[in-house]
Structures are given as structure tokens and as C-alpha cells.
mmCIF file of C-alpha atoms in Angstrom:
data_model
loop_
_atom_site.group_PDB
_atom_site.id
_atom_site.type_symbol
_atom_site.label_atom_id
_atom_site.label_comp_id
_atom_site.label_asym_id
_atom_site.label_seq_id
_atom_site.Cartn_x
_atom_site.Cartn_y
_atom_site.Cartn_z
ATOM 1 C CA MET A 1 246.966 34.104 194.669
ATOM 2 C CA ALA A 2 246.558 31.605 191.782
ATOM 3 C CA VAL A 3 249.443 29.181 191.148
ATOM 4 C CA VAL A 4 248.948 27.059 188.021
ATOM 5 C CA SER A 5 251.100 24.460 186.218
ATOM 6 C CA SER A 6 249.094 24.504 182.998
ATOM 7 C CA PRO A 7 247.618 27.328 180.856
ATOM 8 C CA LEU A 8 244.344 25.406 181.041
ATOM 9 C CA GLU A 9 243.951 25.840 184.792
ATOM 10 C CA PHE A 10 243.413 29.624 184.926
ATOM 11 C CA SER A 11 240.362 31.686 183.970
ATOM 12 C CA ALA A 12 239.063 34.775 185.779
ATOM 13 C CA GLU A 13 235.309 34.142 185.736
ATOM 14 C CA GLN A 14 233.807 36.866 187.790
ATOM 15 C CA VAL A 15 235.193 40.060 186.205
ATOM 16 C CA PHE A 16 232.656 42.661 184.960
ATOM 17 C CA VAL A 17 232.994 46.238 183.729
ATOM 18 C CA ASP A 18 230.385 48.933 184.445
ATOM 19 C CA LEU A 19 230.056 50.854 181.158
ATOM 20 C CA GLY A 20 227.850 53.549 182.674
ATOM 21 C CA ALA A 21 230.670 56.140 182.770
ATOM 22 C CA THR A 22 231.483 55.518 179.125
ATOM 23 C CA PHE A 23 228.127 55.465 177.552
ATOM 24 C CA GLY A 24 225.644 56.792 180.160
ATOM 25 C CA ARG A 25 223.779 53.508 180.110
ATOM 26 C CA ARG A 26 223.352 50.805 182.819
ATOM 27 C CA LEU A 27 225.196 48.105 181.028
ATOM 28 C CA TYR A 28 227.661 45.648 182.528
ATOM 29 C CA LEU A 29 230.294 43.838 180.447
ATOM 30 C CA LYS A 30 231.395 40.287 181.352
ATOM 31 C CA ILE A 31 235.038 40.055 180.567
ATOM 32 C CA GLU A 32 236.110 36.726 178.977
ATOM 33 C CA GLY A 33 239.631 37.523 177.894
ATOM 34 C CA PHE A 34 241.424 36.757 181.223
ATOM 35 C CA ASN A 35 242.858 33.334 180.295
ATOM 36 C CA PHE A 36 245.960 32.232 178.410
ATOM 37 C CA ALA A 37 244.159 32.208 175.085
ATOM 38 C CA GLY A 38 242.878 35.744 175.581
ATOM 39 C CA SER A 39 239.287 35.101 174.632
ATOM 40 C CA VAL A 40 236.006 33.388 175.461
ATOM 41 C CA LYS A 41 236.946 30.675 172.893
ATOM 42 C CA MET A 42 239.132 28.979 175.481
ATOM 43 C CA LYS A 43 236.035 27.589 177.128
ATOM 44 C CA ALA A 44 234.635 26.115 173.852
ATOM 45 C CA ALA A 45 238.010 24.803 172.742
ATOM 46 C CA LEU A 46 238.672 22.963 176.067
ATOM 47 C CA GLY A 47 235.179 21.594 176.160
ATOM 48 C CA MET A 48 235.475 20.132 172.662
ATOM 49 C CA VAL A 49 238.948 18.743 173.230
ATOM 50 C CA GLU A 50 237.992 17.050 176.505
ATOM 51 C CA ALA A 51 234.819 15.669 175.010
ATOM 52 C CA ALA A 52 236.866 14.178 172.079
ATOM 53 C CA GLU A 53 239.362 12.730 174.549
ATOM 54 C CA ARG A 54 236.603 11.084 176.624
ATOM 55 C CA ALA A 55 235.154 9.611 173.418
ATOM 56 C CA GLY A 56 238.524 8.259 172.329
ATOM 57 C CA ILE A 57 238.497 10.401 169.155
ATOM 58 C CA LEU A 58 241.787 12.175 170.087
ATOM 59 C CA GLU A 59 244.818 9.914 170.420
ATOM 60 C CA PRO A 60 248.454 10.761 171.211
ATOM 61 C CA ASP A 61 249.396 11.179 167.554
ATOM 62 C CA SER A 62 246.245 13.073 166.572
ATOM 63 C CA VAL A 63 246.327 16.399 164.721
ATOM 64 C CA ILE A 64 243.452 18.734 165.522
ATOM 65 C CA VAL A 65 242.102 20.504 162.505
ATOM 66 C CA GLU A 66 239.696 23.411 162.826
ATOM 67 C CA SER A 67 238.345 26.296 160.819
ATOM 68 C CA SER A 68 238.677 29.588 162.707
ATOM 69 C CA SER A 69 238.971 33.296 161.980
ATOM 70 C CA GLY A 70 241.196 33.743 164.904
ATOM 71 C CA ASN A 71 240.301 33.398 168.592
ATOM 72 C CA LEU A 72 239.342 29.751 168.584
ATOM 73 C CA GLY A 73 242.493 29.009 166.647
ATOM 74 C CA VAL A 74 244.632 30.595 169.345
ATOM 75 C CA ALA A 75 242.762 28.680 172.135
ATOM 76 C CA LEU A 76 243.268 25.355 170.260
ATOM 77 C CA ALA A 77 246.877 26.235 169.682
ATOM 78 C CA VAL A 78 247.398 26.684 173.450
ATOM 79 C CA ILE A 79 245.610 23.432 174.254
ATOM 80 C CA ALA A 80 247.377 21.416 171.554
ATOM 81 C CA ALA A 81 250.768 22.706 172.638
ATOM 82 C CA ASN A 82 250.046 21.851 176.321
ATOM 83 C CA ARG A 83 248.698 18.384 175.524
ATOM 84 C CA GLY A 84 251.059 17.333 172.794
ATOM 85 C CA TYR A 85 248.687 17.318 169.834
ATOM 86 C CA GLY A 86 249.427 18.756 166.404
ATOM 87 C CA PHE A 87 247.198 21.557 165.286
ATOM 88 C CA VAL A 88 246.259 22.928 161.842
ATOM 89 C CA CYS A 89 244.208 26.128 161.747
ATOM 90 C CA VAL A 90 242.341 26.814 158.534
ATOM 91 C CA THR A 91 241.656 30.500 158.326
ATOM 92 C CA ASP A 92 241.197 33.167 155.603
ATOM 93 C CA THR A 93 242.605 36.492 154.661
ATOM 94 C CA ARG A 94 240.624 38.431 157.367
ATOM 95 C CA CYS A 95 242.614 36.758 160.169
ATOM 96 C CA ASN A 96 244.607 39.425 162.001
ATOM 97 C CA PRO A 97 248.398 39.175 161.464
ATOM 98 C CA ALA A 98 248.986 39.164 165.254
ATOM 99 C CA THR A 99 246.620 36.297 165.741
ATOM 100 C CA ARG A 100 248.377 34.331 163.027
ATOM 101 C CA ARG A 101 251.788 34.975 164.655
ATOM 102 C CA ILE A 102 250.499 33.809 168.090
ATOM 103 C CA MET A 103 249.285 30.521 166.685
ATOM 104 C CA GLU A 104 252.609 30.007 164.868
ATOM 105 C CA ALA A 105 254.586 30.763 168.012
ATOM 106 C CA LEU A 106 252.619 28.045 169.781
ATOM 107 C CA GLY A 107 253.529 25.475 167.133
ATOM 108 C CA ALA A 108 250.383 25.573 164.992
ATOM 109 C CA ARG A 109 250.386 25.259 161.241
ATOM 110 C CA ILE A 110 248.310 27.770 159.373
ATOM 111 C CA HIS A 111 246.453 27.359 156.124
ATOM 112 C CA THR A 112 244.946 30.569 154.690
ATOM 113 C CA VAL A 113 242.039 30.243 152.311
ATOM 114 C CA ARG A 114 242.149 33.047 149.751
ATOM 115 C CA VAL A 115 239.249 32.290 147.439
ATOM 116 C CA PRO A 116 235.717 32.176 148.881
ATOM 117 C CA ASP A 117 233.283 29.322 148.075
ATOM 118 C CA PRO A 118 230.685 30.587 145.521
ATOM 119 C CA HIS A 119 227.840 29.599 147.854
ATOM 120 C CA GLY A 120 229.391 29.424 151.329
ATOM 121 C CA GLY A 121 231.867 32.304 151.186
ATOM 122 C CA TYR A 122 235.146 32.090 153.122
ATOM 123 C CA LEU A 123 233.599 29.849 155.785
ATOM 124 C CA GLY A 124 232.372 27.394 153.227
ATOM 125 C CA ALA A 125 235.814 27.305 151.604
ATOM 126 C CA ARG A 126 237.536 26.769 154.952
ATOM 127 C CA ILE A 127 235.176 23.929 155.885
ATOM 128 C CA ASN A 128 235.742 22.207 152.485
ATOM 129 C CA TYR A 129 239.481 22.358 153.112
ATOM 130 C CA VAL A 130 239.159 20.967 156.593
ATOM 131 C CA LYS A 131 237.097 18.017 155.203
ATOM 132 C CA ALA A 132 239.733 17.387 152.551
ATOM 133 C CA LEU A 133 242.525 17.288 155.156
ATOM 134 C CA CYS A 134 240.606 14.793 157.274
ATOM 135 C CA ALA A 135 239.842 12.588 154.308
ATOM 136 C CA ALA A 136 243.471 12.491 153.411
ATOM 137 C CA ASP A 137 244.962 11.628 156.783
ATOM 138 C CA ALA A 138 243.178 9.535 159.472
ATOM 139 C CA ARG A 139 245.212 11.311 162.188
ATOM 140 C CA HIS A 140 243.422 14.533 161.489
ATOM 141 C CA VAL A 141 240.465 15.244 163.793
ATOM 142 C CA TRP A 142 237.902 17.996 163.110
ATOM 143 C CA LEU A 143 236.197 19.158 166.259
ATOM 144 C CA ASN A 144 233.645 21.211 164.205
ATOM 145 C CA GLN A 145 232.891 24.147 166.445
ATOM 146 C CA TYR A 146 229.808 24.969 164.341
ATOM 147 C CA ALA A 147 227.896 21.802 165.286
ATOM 148 C CA ASN A 148 229.668 20.382 168.338
ATOM 149 C CA PRO A 149 227.370 20.362 171.456
ATOM 150 C CA ALA A 150 230.428 20.597 173.642
ATOM 151 C CA ASN A 151 230.829 24.148 172.312
ATOM 152 C CA TRP A 152 227.565 25.466 173.728
ATOM 153 C CA GLY A 153 227.836 23.026 176.629
ATOM 154 C CA ALA A 154 230.819 24.788 177.983
ATOM 155 C CA HIS A 155 228.862 27.997 178.289
ATOM 156 C CA LEU A 156 225.885 26.199 179.768
ATOM 157 C CA ARG A 157 228.183 25.050 182.606
ATOM 158 C CA THR A 158 230.315 28.081 183.118
ATOM 159 C CA THR A 159 229.571 31.415 181.489
ATOM 160 C CA ALA A 160 225.830 31.684 182.134
ATOM 161 C CA PRO A 161 226.010 30.397 185.818
ATOM 162 C CA ALA A 162 228.760 32.972 186.514
ATOM 163 C CA ILE A 163 226.502 35.796 185.197
ATOM 164 C CA ASP A 164 223.570 34.436 187.141
ATOM 165 C CA ARG A 165 225.501 34.391 190.371
ATOM 166 C CA GLU A 166 226.651 38.050 189.983
ATOM 167 C CA PHE A 167 223.321 39.340 188.686
ATOM 168 C CA PRO A 168 220.435 37.399 190.118
ATOM 169 C CA GLN A 169 218.128 40.234 189.022
ATOM 170 C CA LEU A 170 219.297 40.171 185.414
ATOM 171 C CA ASP A 171 216.698 41.354 182.870
ATOM 172 C CA VAL A 172 218.525 41.120 179.491
ATOM 173 C CA LEU A 173 221.623 39.444 178.271
ATOM 174 C CA PHE A 174 223.380 40.473 175.004
ATOM 175 C CA VAL A 175 225.489 37.785 173.285
ATOM 176 C CA GLY A 176 227.434 37.949 170.063
ATOM 177 C CA ALA A 177 226.602 35.419 167.429
ATOM 178 C CA GLY A 178 229.527 33.685 165.656
ATOM 179 C CA THR A 179 229.452 29.911 165.822
ATOM 180 C CA THR A 180 226.511 30.651 168.295
ATOM 181 C CA GLY A 181 228.085 28.425 170.941
ATOM 182 C CA THR A 182 228.173 31.095 173.632
ATOM 183 C CA LEU A 183 224.686 32.288 172.590
ATOM 184 C CA MET A 184 223.082 28.832 172.671
ATOM 185 C CA GLY A 185 224.755 27.769 175.997
ATOM 186 C CA CYS A 186 223.709 30.959 177.751
ATOM 187 C CA ALA A 187 220.197 30.924 176.249
ATOM 188 C CA ARG A 188 219.647 27.319 177.193
ATOM 189 C CA TYR A 189 220.768 27.936 180.776
ATOM 190 C CA PHE A 190 218.398 30.863 181.331
ATOM 191 C CA ARG A 191 215.532 29.029 179.643
ATOM 192 C CA GLN A 192 216.082 26.180 182.019
ATOM 193 C CA ARG A 193 216.156 28.544 185.014
ATOM 194 C CA PHE A 194 212.858 30.164 183.866
ATOM 195 C CA GLU A 195 211.203 26.731 183.535
ATOM 196 C CA GLU A 196 212.346 26.059 187.078
ATOM 197 C CA GLY A 197 210.471 29.067 188.346
ATOM 198 C CA HIS A 198 213.197 31.819 188.283
ATOM 199 C CA ARG A 199 212.842 35.217 186.663
ATOM 200 C CA ARG A 200 212.792 35.466 182.873
ATOM 201 C CA VAL A 201 215.918 36.760 181.198
ATOM 202 C CA ARG A 202 215.544 38.293 177.665
ATOM 203 C CA ILE A 203 218.210 36.882 175.293
ATOM 204 C CA VAL A 204 219.354 39.324 172.559
ATOM 205 C CA ALA A 205 221.705 38.112 169.907
ATOM 206 C CA VAL A 206 224.074 40.595 168.277
ATOM 207 C CA ASP A 207 225.285 39.821 164.732
ATOM 208 C CA ALA A 208 227.486 41.604 162.236
ATOM 209 C CA ALA A 209 225.946 43.098 159.060
ATOM 210 C CA GLY A 210 226.729 40.761 156.213
ATOM 211 C CA SER A 211 226.284 37.674 158.208
ATOM 212 C CA VAL A 212 223.610 35.141 157.090
ATOM 213 C CA THR A 213 223.079 33.625 160.524
ATOM 214 C CA PHE A 214 219.657 35.157 161.063
ATOM 215 C CA GLY A 215 218.636 35.399 157.432
ATOM 216 C CA GLY A 216 220.210 38.716 156.403
ATOM 217 C CA PRO A 217 221.849 39.177 153.041
ATOM 218 C CA ALA A 218 225.472 38.116 152.736
ATOM 219 C CA LYS A 219 228.112 40.879 152.109
ATOM 220 C CA PRO A 220 231.855 41.104 152.741
ATOM 221 C CA ARG A 221 232.899 41.424 156.399
ATOM 222 C CA MET A 222 236.364 42.744 157.264
ATOM 223 C CA ILE A 223 236.412 42.239 161.059
ATOM 224 C CA PRO A 224 236.822 38.612 162.024
ATOM 225 C CA GLY A 225 234.882 37.122 165.016
ATOM 226 C CA LEU A 226 231.123 37.509 164.782
ATOM 227 C CA GLY A 227 228.908 36.571 161.870
ATOM 228 C CA THR A 228 229.002 33.620 159.440
ATOM 229 C CA SER A 229 228.490 32.881 155.727
ATOM 230 C CA VAL A 230 226.928 29.544 156.602
ATOM 231 C CA VAL A 231 224.169 29.181 159.230
ATOM 232 C CA PRO A 232 225.654 27.215 162.200
ATOM 233 C CA ASP A 233 224.034 23.781 162.725
ATOM 234 C CA GLN A 234 223.777 24.431 166.533
ATOM 235 C CA LEU A 235 221.715 27.565 166.214
ATOM 236 C CA ASP A 236 218.126 27.243 167.543
ATOM 237 C CA GLU A 237 216.384 30.583 167.117
ATOM 238 C CA SER A 238 213.554 29.559 169.455
ATOM 239 C CA PHE A 239 215.944 30.424 172.319
ATOM 240 C CA VAL A 240 216.535 33.994 171.051
ATOM 241 C CA ASP A 241 214.137 36.817 171.846
ATOM 242 C CA ASP A 242 215.659 39.579 169.704
ATOM 243 C CA VAL A 243 218.393 40.096 167.088
ATOM 244 C CA VAL A 244 220.426 43.281 166.567
ATOM 245 C CA ILE A 245 222.507 43.652 163.439
ATOM 246 C CA VAL A 246 225.538 46.006 163.717
ATOM 247 C CA GLU A 247 227.392 47.663 160.802
ATOM 248 C CA GLU A 248 231.209 47.353 161.054
ATOM 249 C CA GLU A 249 231.564 51.156 161.134
ATOM 250 C CA ASP A 250 229.634 51.175 164.388
ATOM 251 C CA THR A 251 231.865 48.361 165.774
ATOM 252 C CA VAL A 252 234.892 50.590 165.100
ATOM 253 C CA ARG A 253 233.399 53.658 166.649
ATOM 254 C CA THR A 254 232.328 51.710 169.748
ATOM 255 C CA CYS A 255 235.743 50.087 170.208
ATOM 256 C CA ARG A 256 237.432 53.480 169.944
ATOM 257 C CA ARG A 257 234.959 55.090 172.362
ATOM 258 C CA MET A 258 235.687 52.463 174.978
ATOM 259 C CA ALA A 259 239.400 53.002 174.480
ATOM 260 C CA THR A 260 238.984 56.672 175.512
ATOM 261 C CA ASN A 261 238.162 55.277 178.995
ATOM 262 C CA GLY A 262 241.139 52.903 178.975
ATOM 263 C CA PHE A 263 239.322 49.756 177.868
ATOM 264 C CA LEU A 264 241.029 48.290 174.802
ATOM 265 C CA PHE A 265 238.567 45.735 173.533
ATOM 266 C CA GLY A 266 238.392 43.682 170.375
ATOM 267 C CA GLY A 267 236.065 43.730 167.410
ATOM 268 C CA SER A 268 233.637 41.170 168.648
ATOM 269 C CA THR A 269 233.246 43.114 171.925
ATOM 270 C CA GLY A 270 232.743 46.362 170.088
ATOM 271 C CA THR A 271 230.010 44.736 167.990
ATOM 272 C CA VAL A 272 228.220 43.310 171.054
ATOM 273 C CA VAL A 273 228.354 46.633 172.976
ATOM 274 C CA SER A 274 227.187 48.626 169.955
ATOM 275 C CA GLY A 275 224.189 46.351 169.515
ATOM 276 C CA ALA A 276 223.403 46.406 173.246
ATOM 277 C CA LEU A 277 223.448 50.217 173.339
ATOM 278 C CA ARG A 278 221.121 50.483 170.377
ATOM 279 C CA TRP A 279 218.700 47.962 171.854
ATOM 280 C CA LEU A 280 218.737 49.716 175.197
ATOM 281 C CA ALA A 281 218.057 53.071 173.501
ATOM 282 C CA GLU A 282 215.021 51.626 171.825
ATOM 283 C CA ASN A 283 213.732 49.250 174.516
ATOM 284 C CA GLY A 284 215.411 50.008 177.759
ATOM 285 C CA ALA A 285 213.628 51.102 180.901
ATOM 286 C CA PRO A 286 214.902 52.833 184.090
ATOM 287 C CA GLY A 287 216.270 50.224 186.468
ATOM 288 C CA LEU A 288 216.748 47.532 183.805
ATOM 289 C CA THR A 289 219.716 45.297 184.615
ATOM 290 C CA SER A 290 221.600 44.339 181.447
ATOM 291 C CA VAL A 291 224.740 42.343 180.827
ATOM 292 C CA ALA A 292 226.773 42.000 177.601
ATOM 293 C CA ILE A 293 229.482 39.376 177.053
ATOM 294 C CA SER A 294 232.947 40.618 176.003
ATOM 295 C CA PRO A 295 234.669 37.865 173.990
ATOM 296 C CA ASP A 296 238.078 39.497 173.532
ATOM 297 C CA PHE A 297 240.567 42.242 174.136
ATOM 298 C CA GLY A 298 241.926 44.648 171.542
ATOM 299 C CA GLU A 299 245.655 43.897 171.214
ATOM 300 C CA ARG A 300 245.092 41.704 168.097
ATOM 301 C CA TYR A 301 243.265 44.594 166.334
ATOM 302 C CA LEU A 302 246.034 47.240 166.574
ATOM 303 C CA ASP A 303 246.664 46.820 162.815
ATOM 304 C CA THR A 304 242.954 47.151 161.955
ATOM 305 C CA ILE A 305 240.264 48.766 164.154
ATOM 306 C CA TYR A 306 242.839 50.927 166.038
ATOM 307 C CA HIS A 307 244.846 51.891 162.933
ATOM 308 C CA ASP A 308 243.601 55.085 161.297
ATOM 309 C CA GLY A 309 245.032 54.244 157.882
ATOM 310 C CA TRP A 310 243.242 50.806 157.806
ATOM 311 C CA VAL A 311 239.947 52.314 158.993
ATOM 312 C CA ALA A 312 239.980 55.104 156.442
ATOM 313 C CA ASP A 313 240.941 52.769 153.643
ATOM 314 C CA THR A 314 238.298 50.292 154.649
ATOM 315 C CA TYR A 315 235.357 52.424 155.629
ATOM 316 C CA GLY A 316 236.229 55.962 154.571
ATOM 317 C CA THR A 317 237.443 58.951 156.590
ATOM 318 C CA GLY A 318 233.956 59.621 157.908
ATOM 319 C CA VAL A 319 234.337 56.937 160.527
ATOM 320 C CA LEU A 320 237.293 58.999 161.834
ATOM 321 C CA GLY A 321 235.256 62.190 162.095
ATOM 322 C CA ASP A 322 234.194 62.214 165.725
ATOM 323 C CA ALA A 323 237.225 63.192 167.845
ATOM 324 C CA GLU A 324 235.615 61.685 170.959
ATOM 325 C CA THR A 325 235.880 58.275 169.423
ATOM 326 C CA LEU A 326 239.574 58.604 168.418
ATOM 327 C CA PRO A 327 241.781 57.590 171.312
ATOM 328 C CA MET A 328 244.651 56.567 169.078
ATOM 329 C CA ARG A 329 246.486 58.102 166.163
ATOM 330 C CA VAL A 330 248.597 55.512 164.361
ATOM 331 C CA ALA A 331 250.845 56.625 161.494
#
């Protein structure tokens, strides 16, 4: 039994789902949503806040300001409420309504960017607004999840070692690429282990179509979470063995397929699993041990990925054509 006095004290680290019954592939999913922020972003958020506190950057009257499409914003809202900081989340029109309401319930202020930057897209516009806020008020502190080493450092210390303990014979790890904090932390950990004489783990990054992170052409993305319109400063591609790009239609199909087995996961998870399944179909071998990281659950996507009307309006009715992938019918 876990008894906690703070929402920052609890995180269920060793929870994995065997997706073999759902997809017929030997693929395990590390679940990162069992904390009070509901996503993997709690680790990065707490790591960055604590690093800023140690450095004396955050003071009692500080206001944390961060650009986020959703999950990191919720995590920072939880932490700010618990530790007494103000918090302003700068997001854009793709942020799920449920996510926005959660942040507001926790006391955060939300600014929604509605016009993308001509060169940096919505992310560029969000970052420009964050910089303007910080320039206008010295109390505002930007943690900068896109370049902060405490982001990937949190996963170097926690996420990757937890996978290593549970799967000492791991062959391939699939990690979604957003800010690339999870990706870089896990990749650095397993590179270090290999250099120390342990088995080699292949690192496969999974990104959303339309993201520029790995040099692909930019195009609109409707599902928040993975992908960027500005290459993250912390990305080092030398730690990545392969990259899989996933179309959003496949994200939707994969999320709905998992829901037929009772697993309601979010868009980032659907993207990672879709990419992992394609890579395994093309490169997998019998007996290969593979793990994918699930960043989030699906409750915040009920108005989008799991809403037939939204899916049909966004991607066309063809995405709704396979009955096996349609666990929900929402009017």
C-alpha cells in the first residue's frame, strides 16, 4: 500500500502491458500514465523544477512559464499547485479541451496561440510568446523543455533503468519523439550500458508525419504530443539507430484497436505502437524482445481520436471503415 502526502511522491514505475494478444506481435508497452499528472511528462517536469530550485532560479514568488501542447502543461500545473508557484501554459489550438480544463482546475493560466509563426509553426509562435512574457516580468521563469538537460536526465535516471531491470535481454526500444527528452535520456542510458560491456539495445525513434524533427517536410498535425515544427536543441541523432514516421490516420486506427481489448491509450501511445508494429513487421525476428514506451492514457482524447465525428471530419470516413478498429461509437 502506498500512502503519499504529495502528488509528486507517487509513480508506478514497473507496469508493462503485453500487446501480443492485441496485435500478434511480441511487444511490451511500458505504462507511464500512473501518476497524478497522468503522463510520462511528470518525470521531466519534476526534474526541471527541482534543477531550477537547486540553482536558485525558482523563488517563492516565481511564475513558471512553459510552452506545451498538453501533457507537460498538466504536469507543471500539478507541481506548481503543490509547491506554491504560479504557472502560465502557452499552448495552441490543438490542445485538447479536457487538458485545458485540467490545467485551469489546478490554478494554471492558459494562453492559446492561434496564429502559427511563418517559419516555426505553432511551436515557434508559442516560444516567441514565452520569451516575451519572460522579458516583461522578471518573476517569469521559462524551464525550456526543448533544451533543458534536466528533461532527458530524468529519463536517464528513472525510465531507462526501470526497463533495463524488467527486460535485461532487451533487443529494441521504441520511443516517441516530441521534445526528445524521453528519447535522449533512454538512448544515452543504453549507450552507456553498451560501452560498459552490456548487450546492445537498438533505439528506434517514432515521430509523427509532418514533424521536422528528423528532417521531414512540415505539414499540419492535429494530434498533440509527438512531433515538432522546430528541431529540439537537445536532440542528438547519433544516439538513434532508426526512425519511423507515422501518419495520424494510423495513430487513430492503432488507438482504437487497442481499445477493443480494453486499453484506452492516448495519441502519443498510438503513434509509438503503430511505428513499433511497422518496424517489427519489416525488421523483427522470432524471439526478439521489444519494448515501447506509452506516454499517456486516452481520457483526454475522447473528443478527438475516440469521437467518430471528429475523426471523419479530420481524416475522412475511410479511417472508420474497419469495424475491428472501432470500439466506440460517439454521436
